[in-house]
PDB file of C-alpha atoms and ligand atoms in Angstrom:
ATOM      1  CA  MET A 296     -75.952-154.608 125.424  1.00 94.00           C
ATOM      2  CA  SER A 297     -78.044-157.572 126.624  1.00 98.00           C
ATOM      3  CA  THR A 298     -77.617-161.326 126.334  1.00 98.00           C
ATOM      4  CA  LEU A 299     -80.282-164.004 125.959  1.00 98.00           C
ATOM      5  CA  THR A 300     -78.822-167.321 127.080  1.00 98.00           C
ATOM      6  CA  ILE A 301     -80.510-170.660 126.480  1.00 98.00           C
ATOM      7  CA  SER A 302     -78.727-173.514 128.276  1.00 98.00           C
ATOM      8  CA  ASN A 303     -79.389-177.237 127.960  1.00 98.00           C
ATOM      9  CA  LEU A 304     -83.092-176.621 127.377  1.00 98.00           C
ATOM     10  CA  GLN A 305     -85.040-179.874 127.530  1.00 98.00           C
ATOM     11  CA  ALA A 306     -88.803-179.628 127.283  1.00 98.00           C
ATOM     12  CA  GLY A 307     -91.896-181.120 125.728  1.00 98.00           C
ATOM     13  CA  ILE A 308     -95.549-181.770 126.194  1.00 97.00           C
ATOM     14  CA  PRO A 309     -96.865-184.149 128.878  1.00 94.00           C
ATOM     15  CA  GLY A 310     -95.557-187.624 127.997  1.00 94.00           C
ATOM     16  CA  LYS A 311     -93.324-186.514 125.101  1.00 97.00           C
ATOM     17  CA  GLN A 312     -89.930-184.830 125.166  1.00 98.00           C
ATOM     18  CA  ILE A 313     -89.496-182.580 122.091  1.00 98.00           C
ATOM     19  CA  LEU A 314     -86.447-180.419 122.895  1.00 98.00           C
ATOM     20  CA  ASN A 315     -83.376-182.497 123.705  1.00 98.00           C
ATOM     21  CA  GLY A 316     -80.920-179.947 125.052  1.00 98.00           C
ATOM     22  CA  ILE A 317     -80.739-176.603 123.237  1.00 98.00           C
ATOM     23  CA  ASP A 318     -77.793-174.271 123.824  1.00 98.00           C
ATOM     24  CA  LEU A 319     -77.845-170.831 122.223  1.00 98.00           C
ATOM     25  CA  THR A 320     -76.477-167.405 123.119  1.00 98.00           C
ATOM     26  CA  LEU A 321     -77.928-164.330 121.439  1.00 98.00           C
ATOM     27  CA  LYS A 322     -76.628-160.791 121.949  1.00 98.00           C
ATOM     28  CA  SER A 323     -78.267-157.426 121.257  1.00 98.00           C
ATOM     29  CA  GLY A 324     -78.153-156.484 117.579  1.00 98.00           C
ATOM     30  CA  GLU A 325     -77.461-160.044 116.410  1.00 98.00           C
ATOM     31  CA  VAL A 326     -79.692-162.047 114.084  1.00 98.00           C
ATOM     32  CA  HIS A 327     -79.690-165.821 114.541  1.00 98.00           C
ATOM     33  CA  ALA A 328     -81.680-167.932 112.086  1.00 97.00           C
ATOM     34  CA  ILE A 329     -83.068-171.309 113.108  1.00 97.00           C
ATOM     35  CA  MET A 330     -83.825-173.602 110.197  1.00 95.00           C
ATOM     36  CA  GLY A 331     -85.004-177.182 110.373  1.00 92.00           C
ATOM     37  CA  PRO A 332     -87.459-179.725 108.997  1.00 91.00           C
ATOM     38  CA  ASN A 333     -91.126-179.810 109.960  1.00 91.00           C
ATOM     39  CA  GLY A 334     -91.603-181.315 113.397  1.00 94.00           C
ATOM     40  CA  ALA A 335     -88.030-180.558 114.532  1.00 95.00           C
ATOM     41  CA  GLY A 336     -89.304-178.578 117.537  1.00 96.00           C
ATOM     42  CA  LYS A 337     -88.916-175.004 116.296  1.00 96.00           C
ATOM     43  CA  SER A 338     -92.359-173.782 117.410  1.00 94.00           C
ATOM     44  CA  THR A 339     -92.025-175.736 120.647  1.00 96.00           C
ATOM     45  CA  MET A 340     -88.733-173.953 121.315  1.00 97.00           C
ATOM     46  CA  SER A 341     -90.251-170.521 120.702  1.00 96.00           C
ATOM     47  CA  GLY A 342     -93.281-171.347 122.874  1.00 96.00           C
ATOM     48  CA  VAL A 343     -91.164-172.710 125.738  1.00 98.00           C
ATOM     49  CA  ILE A 344     -88.873-169.654 125.692  1.00 98.00           C
ATOM     50  CA  MET A 345     -91.829-167.231 125.718  1.00 97.00           C
ATOM     51  CA  GLY A 346     -93.778-169.200 128.344  1.00 97.00           C
ATOM     52  CA  LYS A 347     -96.700-170.374 126.238  1.00 94.00           C
ATOM     53  CA  PRO A 348     -98.848-172.654 128.445  1.00 94.00           C
ATOM     54  CA  GLY A 349     -99.025-176.384 127.722  1.00 95.00           C
ATOM     55  CA  TYR A 350     -95.316-177.250 127.721  1.00 96.00           C
ATOM     56  CA  ASP A 351     -93.293-179.009 130.437  1.00 96.00           C
ATOM     57  CA  VAL A 352     -89.733-177.869 131.040  1.00 97.00           C
ATOM     58  CA  ILE A 353     -87.577-180.854 132.039  1.00 97.00           C
ATOM     59  CA  SER A 354     -84.300-179.044 132.619  1.00 97.00           C
ATOM     60  CA  GLY A 355     -82.207-176.088 131.543  1.00 98.00           C
ATOM     61  CA  SER A 356     -82.467-172.336 131.761  1.00 98.00           C
ATOM     62  CA  VAL A 357     -83.406-169.285 129.709  1.00 98.00           C
ATOM     63  CA  THR A 358     -82.008-165.996 130.989  1.00 98.00           C
ATOM     64  CA  ILE A 359     -81.785-162.357 129.917  1.00 98.00           C
ATOM     65  CA  ASP A 360     -78.720-160.750 131.493  1.00 98.00           C
ATOM     66  CA  GLY A 361     -78.718-163.462 134.147  1.00 97.00           C
ATOM     67  CA  GLU A 362     -82.411-163.145 135.094  1.00 97.00           C
ATOM     68  CA  GLU A 363     -84.102-166.562 134.899  1.00 98.00           C
ATOM     69  CA  LEU A 364     -87.271-166.503 132.774  1.00 98.00           C
ATOM     70  CA  LEU A 365     -88.401-170.134 133.055  1.00 97.00           C
ATOM     71  CA  GLY A 366     -91.218-170.433 135.578  1.00 94.00           C
ATOM     72  CA  LYS A 367     -92.410-166.884 134.970  1.00 97.00           C
ATOM     73  CA  PRO A 368     -95.676-166.125 133.163  1.00 96.00           C
ATOM     74  CA  ALA A 369     -95.403-164.843 129.583  1.00 96.00           C
ATOM     75  CA  TRP A 370     -96.269-161.261 130.556  1.00 95.00           C
ATOM     76  CA  GLU A 371     -93.340-161.085 132.972  1.00 96.00           C
ATOM     77  CA  ARG A 372     -91.016-162.438 130.273  1.00 98.00           C
ATOM     78  CA  ALA A 373     -92.382-159.703 127.967  1.00 97.00           C
ATOM     79  CA  LEU A 374     -91.571-157.063 130.590  1.00 96.00           C
ATOM     80  CA  ALA A 375     -88.075-158.564 130.861  1.00 97.00           C
ATOM     81  CA  GLY A 376     -87.659-157.725 127.153  1.00 97.00           C
ATOM     82  CA  LEU A 377     -88.802-160.804 125.238  1.00 98.00           C
ATOM     83  CA  HIS A 378     -91.274-160.728 122.351  1.00 97.00           C
ATOM     84  CA  LEU A 379     -92.721-163.570 120.278  1.00 96.00           C
ATOM     85  CA  VAL A 380     -94.161-163.080 116.805  1.00 93.00           C
ATOM     86  CA  MET A 381     -96.375-166.128 116.474  1.00 86.00           C
ATOM     87  CA  GLN A 382     -96.580-168.283 113.367  1.00 86.00           C
ATOM     88  CA  TYR A 383    -100.372-168.067 113.547  1.00 87.00           C
ATOM     89  CA  PRO A 384    -101.335-164.812 115.346  1.00 89.00           C
ATOM     90  CA  THR A 385    -104.305-165.234 117.680  1.00 88.00           C
ATOM     91  CA  GLU A 386    -107.602-163.525 116.851  1.00 91.00           C
ATOM     92  CA  VAL A 387    -109.040-161.553 119.785  1.00 92.00           C
ATOM     93  CA  PRO A 388    -112.545-160.276 118.988  1.00 94.00           C
ATOM     94  CA  GLY A 389    -113.487-157.003 120.709  1.00 93.00           C
ATOM     95  CA  VAL A 390    -109.918-156.019 121.607  1.00 93.00           C
ATOM     96  CA  HIS A 391    -108.359-153.359 119.404  1.00 91.00           C
ATOM     97  CA  ILE A 392    -104.677-153.089 118.519  1.00 90.00           C
ATOM     98  CA  ASP A 393    -104.355-149.494 119.748  1.00 91.00           C
ATOM     99  CA  GLU A 394    -105.945-150.452 123.087  1.00 92.00           C
ATOM    100  CA  VAL A 395    -103.513-153.330 123.523  1.00 92.00           C
ATOM    101  CA  MET A 396    -100.593-150.997 122.802  1.00 94.00           C
ATOM    102  CA  ARG A 397    -101.922-148.368 125.233  1.00 95.00           C
ATOM    103  CA  GLU A 398    -102.097-150.968 128.031  1.00 95.00           C
ATOM    104  CA  ALA A 399     -98.656-152.335 127.151  1.00 95.00           C
ATOM    105  CA  PHE A 400     -97.126-148.828 127.191  1.00 96.00           C
ATOM    106  CA  ALA A 401     -98.777-148.026 130.534  1.00 95.00           C
ATOM    107  CA  THR A 402     -97.516-151.303 132.054  1.00 94.00           C
ATOM    108  CA  ARG A 403     -94.001-150.396 130.909  1.00 94.00           C
ATOM    109  CA  GLY A 404     -94.290-146.907 132.421  1.00 94.00           C
ATOM    110  CA  ARG A 405     -94.096-145.345 128.957  1.00 94.00           C
ATOM    111  CA  ASP A 406     -95.894-142.142 127.998  1.00 93.00           C
ATOM    112  CA  THR A 407     -99.077-142.823 125.994  1.00 94.00           C
ATOM    113  CA  LYS A 408     -99.577-139.208 124.877  1.00 93.00           C
ATOM    114  CA  GLU A 409     -97.611-139.670 121.673  1.00 90.00           C
ATOM    115  CA  LEU A 410     -98.895-143.197 121.020  1.00 94.00           C
ATOM    116  CA  ASP A 411    -101.335-142.352 118.200  1.00 93.00           C
ATOM    117  CA  ALA A 412     -98.654-140.391 116.339  1.00 95.00           C
ATOM    118  CA  LEU A 413     -96.170-143.198 116.926  1.00 95.00           C
ATOM    119  CA  ILE A 414     -98.637-145.800 115.632  1.00 95.00           C
ATOM    120  CA  ALA A 415     -99.246-143.697 112.492  1.00 95.00           C
ATOM    121  CA  LYS A 416     -95.511-143.308 111.905  1.00 96.00           C
ATOM    122  CA  GLU A 417     -94.689-146.992 112.428  1.00 96.00           C
ATOM    123  CA  ALA A 418     -97.722-148.178 110.414  1.00 95.00           C
ATOM    124  CA  GLY A 419     -96.520-145.984 107.539  1.00 96.00           C
ATOM    125  CA  ARG A 420     -93.067-147.565 107.601  1.00 96.00           C
ATOM    126  CA  ILE A 421     -94.539-151.013 106.904  1.00 95.00           C
ATOM    127  CA  ASN A 422     -97.468-149.944 104.687  1.00 94.00           C
ATOM    128  CA  PHE A 423    -100.034-150.999 107.290  1.00 93.00           C
ATOM    129  CA  SER A 424    -103.311-149.108 106.995  1.00 90.00           C
ATOM    130  CA  THR A 425    -104.082-147.157 110.179  1.00 87.00           C
ATOM    131  CA  ASP A 426    -107.784-147.989 109.561  1.00 86.00           C
ATOM    132  CA  LEU A 427    -106.898-151.494 110.740  1.00 87.00           C
ATOM    133  CA  VAL A 428    -105.509-150.250 114.049  1.00 85.00           C
ATOM    134  CA  ALA A 429    -108.995-149.615 115.420  1.00 83.00           C
ATOM    135  CA  ARG A 430    -110.170-153.103 114.413  1.00 87.00           C
ATOM    136  CA  SER A 431    -110.247-156.212 116.589  1.00 89.00           C
ATOM    137  CA  LEU A 432    -106.844-157.845 116.969  1.00 89.00           C
ATOM    138  CA  ASN A 433    -106.208-160.060 113.916  1.00 89.00           C
ATOM    139  CA  VAL A 434    -109.942-160.642 113.293  1.00 91.00           C
ATOM    140  CA  ASP A 435    -110.646-160.841 109.538  1.00 89.00           C
ATOM    141  CA  LEU A 436    -107.161-159.620 108.677  1.00 89.00           C
ATOM    142  CA  SER A 437    -105.420-161.156 105.645  1.00 88.00           C
ATOM    143  CA  GLY A 438    -102.224-163.170 106.178  1.00 89.00           C
ATOM    144  CA  GLY A 439    -100.104-160.179 105.194  1.00 90.00           C
ATOM    145  CA  GLU A 440    -102.074-157.781 107.407  1.00 91.00           C
ATOM    146  CA  LYS A 441    -101.665-160.112 110.399  1.00 92.00           C
ATOM    147  CA  LYS A 442     -97.881-160.207 110.028  1.00 92.00           C
ATOM    148  CA  ARG A 443     -97.746-156.430 109.441  1.00 94.00           C
ATOM    149  CA  ASN A 444     -99.787-156.050 112.619  1.00 93.00           C
ATOM    150  CA  GLU A 445     -97.336-158.288 114.513  1.00 93.00           C
ATOM    151  CA  THR A 446     -94.420-156.265 113.129  1.00 95.00           C
ATOM    152  CA  LEU A 447     -96.159-153.018 114.139  1.00 95.00           C
ATOM    153  CA  GLN A 448     -96.450-154.247 117.739  1.00 95.00           C
ATOM    154  CA  LEU A 449     -92.796-155.267 117.742  1.00 96.00           C
ATOM    155  CA  SER A 450     -91.678-151.862 116.468  1.00 97.00           C
ATOM    156  CA  LEU A 451     -93.797-150.023 119.073  1.00 96.00           C
ATOM    157  CA  LEU A 452     -92.876-152.157 122.084  1.00 96.00           C
ATOM    158  CA  LYS A 453     -89.128-152.194 121.374  1.00 96.00           C
ATOM    159  CA  PRO A 454     -88.269-155.455 123.161  1.00 97.00           C
ATOM    160  CA  LYS A 455     -84.649-156.474 123.730  1.00 98.00           C
ATOM    161  CA  PHE A 456     -85.116-159.798 121.931  1.00 98.00           C
ATOM    162  CA  ALA A 457     -87.681-160.988 119.389  1.00 98.00           C
ATOM    163  CA  ILE A 458     -88.430-164.527 118.306  1.00 98.00           C
ATOM    164  CA  LEU A 459     -90.060-164.659 114.886  1.00 96.00           C
ATOM    165  CA  ASP A 460     -91.739-168.020 114.296  1.00 93.00           C
ATOM    166  CA  GLU A 461     -92.070-168.299 110.517  1.00 90.00           C
ATOM    167  CA  LEU A 462     -92.754-164.629 109.892  1.00 88.00           C
ATOM    168  CA  ASP A 463     -92.814-165.677 106.235  1.00 85.00           C
ATOM    169  CA  SER A 464     -95.759-168.077 106.442  1.00 84.00           C
ATOM    170  CA  GLY A 465     -99.040-166.841 104.988  1.00 83.00           C
ATOM    171  CA  LEU A 466     -97.937-163.519 103.526  1.00 86.00           C
ATOM    172  CA  ASP A 467     -97.072-162.269 100.066  1.00 87.00           C
ATOM    173  CA  ILE A 468     -93.696-161.033  98.825  1.00 90.00           C
ATOM    174  CA  ASP A 469     -94.401-157.318  99.414  1.00 91.00           C
ATOM    175  CA  ALA A 470     -95.597-157.896 102.984  1.00 92.00           C
ATOM    176  CA  LEU A 471     -92.633-160.171 103.667  1.00 93.00           C
ATOM    177  CA  ARG A 472     -90.202-157.505 102.440  1.00 94.00           C
ATOM    178  CA  ASP A 473     -91.871-154.737 104.483  1.00 95.00           C
ATOM    179  CA  CYS A 474     -91.883-156.802 107.682  1.00 95.00           C
ATOM    180  CA  ALA A 475     -88.383-158.248 107.292  1.00 95.00           C
ATOM    181  CA  ARG A 476     -86.883-154.830 106.475  1.00 96.00           C
ATOM    182  CA  ARG A 477     -88.509-153.271 109.524  1.00 97.00           C
ATOM    183  CA  VAL A 478     -87.109-155.973 111.802  1.00 97.00           C
ATOM    184  CA  GLU A 479     -83.673-155.622 110.181  1.00 97.00           C
ATOM    185  CA  ALA A 480     -83.844-151.850 110.816  1.00 98.00           C
ATOM    186  CA  ALA A 481     -84.674-152.490 114.484  1.00 98.00           C
ATOM    187  CA  THR A 482     -81.454-154.486 114.860  1.00 98.00           C
ATOM    188  CA  THR A 483     -79.457-151.325 114.162  1.00 97.00           C
ATOM    189  CA  GLU A 484     -81.859-148.579 115.379  1.00 97.00           C
ATOM    190  CA  ASP A 485     -82.810-150.262 118.659  1.00 97.00           C
ATOM    191  CA  ASN A 486     -80.112-152.937 118.941  1.00 98.00           C
ATOM    192  CA  LEU A 487     -82.828-155.623 118.784  1.00 98.00           C
ATOM    193  CA  GLY A 488     -81.580-159.212 119.008  1.00 98.00           C
ATOM    194  CA  VAL A 489     -83.525-161.592 116.738  1.00 98.00           C
ATOM    195  CA  LEU A 490     -84.110-165.332 116.663  1.00 98.00           C
ATOM    196  CA  VAL A 491     -85.745-165.923 113.285  1.00 97.00           C
ATOM    197  CA  ILE A 492     -87.271-169.293 112.486  1.00 95.00           C
ATOM    198  CA  THR A 493     -87.659-169.862 108.769  1.00 91.00           C
ATOM    199  CA  HIS A 494     -87.533-172.442 105.995  1.00 84.00           C
ATOM    200  CA  TYR A 495     -86.630-169.996 103.292  1.00 83.00           C
ATOM    201  CA  ALA A 496     -83.502-168.111 102.295  1.00 82.00           C
ATOM    202  CA  ARG A 497     -85.738-165.371 100.810  1.00 83.00           C
ATOM    203  CA  LEU A 498     -86.521-163.977 104.265  1.00 89.00           C
ATOM    204  CA  LEU A 499     -82.819-163.988 105.096  1.00 91.00           C
ATOM    205  CA  GLU A 500     -82.050-161.795 102.071  1.00 90.00           C
ATOM    206  CA  GLU A 501     -83.800-158.934 103.912  1.00 92.00           C
ATOM    207  CA  LEU A 502     -83.203-159.932 107.513  1.00 95.00           C
ATOM    208  CA  LYS A 503     -79.539-160.798 107.314  1.00 94.00           C
ATOM    209  CA  PRO A 504     -78.458-163.444 109.822  1.00 97.00           C
ATOM    210  CA  ASP A 505     -75.089-163.337 111.580  1.00 97.00           C
ATOM    211  CA  PHE A 506     -75.475-167.011 112.498  1.00 97.00           C
ATOM    212  CA  VAL A 507     -77.547-169.892 111.117  1.00 97.00           C
ATOM    213  CA  HIS A 508     -78.407-172.950 113.214  1.00 97.00           C
ATOM    214  CA  ILE A 509     -79.988-176.178 112.047  1.00 96.00           C
ATOM    215  CA  LEU A 510     -82.473-177.726 114.463  1.00 96.00           C
ATOM    216  CA  ALA A 511     -83.297-181.399 113.933  1.00 95.00           C
ATOM    217  CA  ALA A 512     -85.053-183.767 116.328  1.00 95.00           C
ATOM    218  CA  GLY A 513     -84.989-181.207 119.141  1.00 97.00           C
ATOM    219  CA  LYS A 514     -81.257-180.445 118.988  1.00 97.00           C
ATOM    220  CA  ILE A 515     -79.052-177.916 117.218  1.00 97.00           C
ATOM    221  CA  VAL A 516     -77.027-180.178 114.949  1.00 95.00           C
ATOM    222  CA  LYS A 517     -75.006-177.574 113.056  1.00 95.00           C
ATOM    223  CA  SER A 518     -74.208-173.871 113.395  1.00 96.00           C
ATOM    224  CA  GLY A 519     -72.511-171.602 110.916  1.00 96.00           C
ATOM    225  CA  GLY A 520     -72.708-168.298 109.083  1.00 96.00           C
ATOM    226  CA  PRO A 521     -75.181-167.152 106.405  1.00 93.00           C
ATOM    227  CA  GLU A 522     -73.612-169.579 103.904  1.00 93.00           C
ATOM    228  CA  LEU A 523     -75.287-172.436 105.792  1.00 93.00           C
ATOM    229  CA  ALA A 524     -78.710-171.156 104.653  1.00 91.00           C
ATOM    230  CA  ASP A 525     -77.538-171.188 101.020  1.00 89.00           C
ATOM    231  CA  GLU A 526     -76.212-174.715 101.481  1.00 88.00           C
ATOM    232  CA  LEU A 527     -79.608-175.854 102.820  1.00 87.00           C
ATOM    233  CA  GLU A 528     -81.409-174.202  99.917  1.00 83.00           C
ATOM    234  CA  LYS A 529     -79.398-176.462  97.587  1.00 85.00           C
ATOM    235  CA  SER A 530     -79.175-179.706  99.536  1.00 85.00           C
ATOM    236  CA  GLY A 531     -82.216-179.706 101.846  1.00 85.00           C
ATOM    237  CA  TYR A 532     -82.204-181.190 105.345  1.00 83.00           C
ATOM    238  CA  ALA A 533     -81.464-184.783 104.337  1.00 82.00           C
ATOM    239  CA  ALA A 534     -77.892-184.691 105.647  1.00 78.00           C
ATOM    240  CA  PHE A 535     -79.013-183.468 109.072  1.00 75.00           C
ATOM    241  CA  GLN A 536     -81.869-185.840 109.937  1.00 68.00           C
TER     242      GLN A 536
HETATM  243  P1  LIG B 722     -91.738-177.378 114.075  1.00 66.73           P
HETATM  244  O1  LIG B 722     -92.201-176.034 114.493  1.00 66.73           O
HETATM  245  O2  LIG B 722     -90.250-177.512 113.999  1.00 66.73           O
HETATM  246  O3  LIG B 722     -92.377-177.859 112.802  1.00 66.73           O
HETATM  247  P2  LIG B 722     -93.124-178.286 116.476  1.00 66.73           P
HETATM  248  O4  LIG B 722     -92.380-177.682 117.597  1.00 66.73           O
HETATM  249  O5  LIG B 722     -94.415-177.655 116.092  1.00 66.73           O
HETATM  250  O6  LIG B 722     -92.153-178.438 115.211  1.00 66.73           O
HETATM  251  O7  LIG B 722     -93.431-179.815 116.823  1.00 66.73           O
HETATM  252  C1  LIG B 722     -92.415-180.757 117.198  1.00 66.73           C
HETATM  253  C2  LIG B 722     -93.047-182.123 117.419  1.00 66.73           C
HETATM  254  O8  LIG B 722     -93.841-182.098 118.591  1.00 66.73           O
HETATM  255  C3  LIG B 722     -93.970-182.559 116.285  1.00 66.73           C
HETATM  256  O9  LIG B 722     -93.829-183.938 116.131  1.00 66.73           O
HETATM  257  C4  LIG B 722     -95.341-182.197 116.813  1.00 66.73           C
HETATM  258  O10 LIG B 722     -96.341-183.017 116.260  1.00 66.73           O
HETATM  259  C5  LIG B 722     -95.188-182.443 118.294  1.00 66.73           C
HETATM  260  N1  LIG B 722     -96.063-181.549 119.087  1.00 66.73           N
HETATM  261  C6  LIG B 722     -95.882-180.220 119.309  1.00 66.73           C
HETATM  262  N2  LIG B 722     -96.859-179.708 120.076  1.00 66.73           N
HETATM  263  C7  LIG B 722     -97.690-180.752 120.349  1.00 66.73           C
HETATM  264  C8  LIG B 722     -98.898-180.906 121.100  1.00 66.73           C
HETATM  265  N3  LIG B 722     -99.443-179.865 121.737  1.00 66.73           N
HETATM  266  N4  LIG B 722     -99.464-182.125 121.148  1.00 66.73           N
HETATM  267  C9  LIG B 722     -98.906-183.203 120.498  1.00 66.73           C
HETATM  268  N5  LIG B 722     -97.759-183.133 119.787  1.00 66.73           N
HETATM  269  C10 LIG B 722     -97.163-181.942 119.709  1.00 66.73           C
HETATM  270 MG1  LIG B 723     -93.476-174.542 113.618  1.00 66.73          MG
END
């Protein structure tokens, strides 16, 4: 059992504060949904937690089991058990998915002998063609293929905590169901803790949240159970802005 603790996180870009004090505690196996209007700071929050360059942290802390992550490069945060599924996955020409996974396994001291079989098995679970595994990372992949590729990496790397920044943007209903179901399965099979950023209740029908938080203007303004997502679907964000 691990705990990701975000305390009084204030951060932004040079000259502009975007996050105004975020507090959130996420335990292994839990799914927390973050919902909020455009521009609320959801992507900023995911980038700051993962260590994406370009943000300034003003104050606060982000820890996994007491180990401070702020100040560390993204790769060290990944080794500590954190994984970010980006809203717009980066294209990396010339670098193949299976090569990236081989390096990541080696860095984690994991055996790479069974990797090809593992990739085939995990790709099958989310209907991702193994032909795409030997292609350049995200280059010329469709929206659905990119998110299946991100989900494949998540299922292979088995992080302690995953942040999914709008997993549902740019993919069709079948791809959304395959990806969301695989992440939901990881919460029970591997005790994965999930922070899922979404605008839509549809994703949360497959990836069932234990808690829903509304982020507005860089702060969590309301927290509740899954019923909060249904409430938002009906009433929108107007009451929270
Ligand atoms: P969300 O993901 O909730 O839609 P973001 O975190 O992307 O919101 O953005 C929050 C606010 O910060 C927005 O007003 C956005 O324009 C601004 N912002 C984020 N990143 C940058 C940046 N690199 N440069 C300028 N403004 C930014
Ligand atoms: Mg965003």
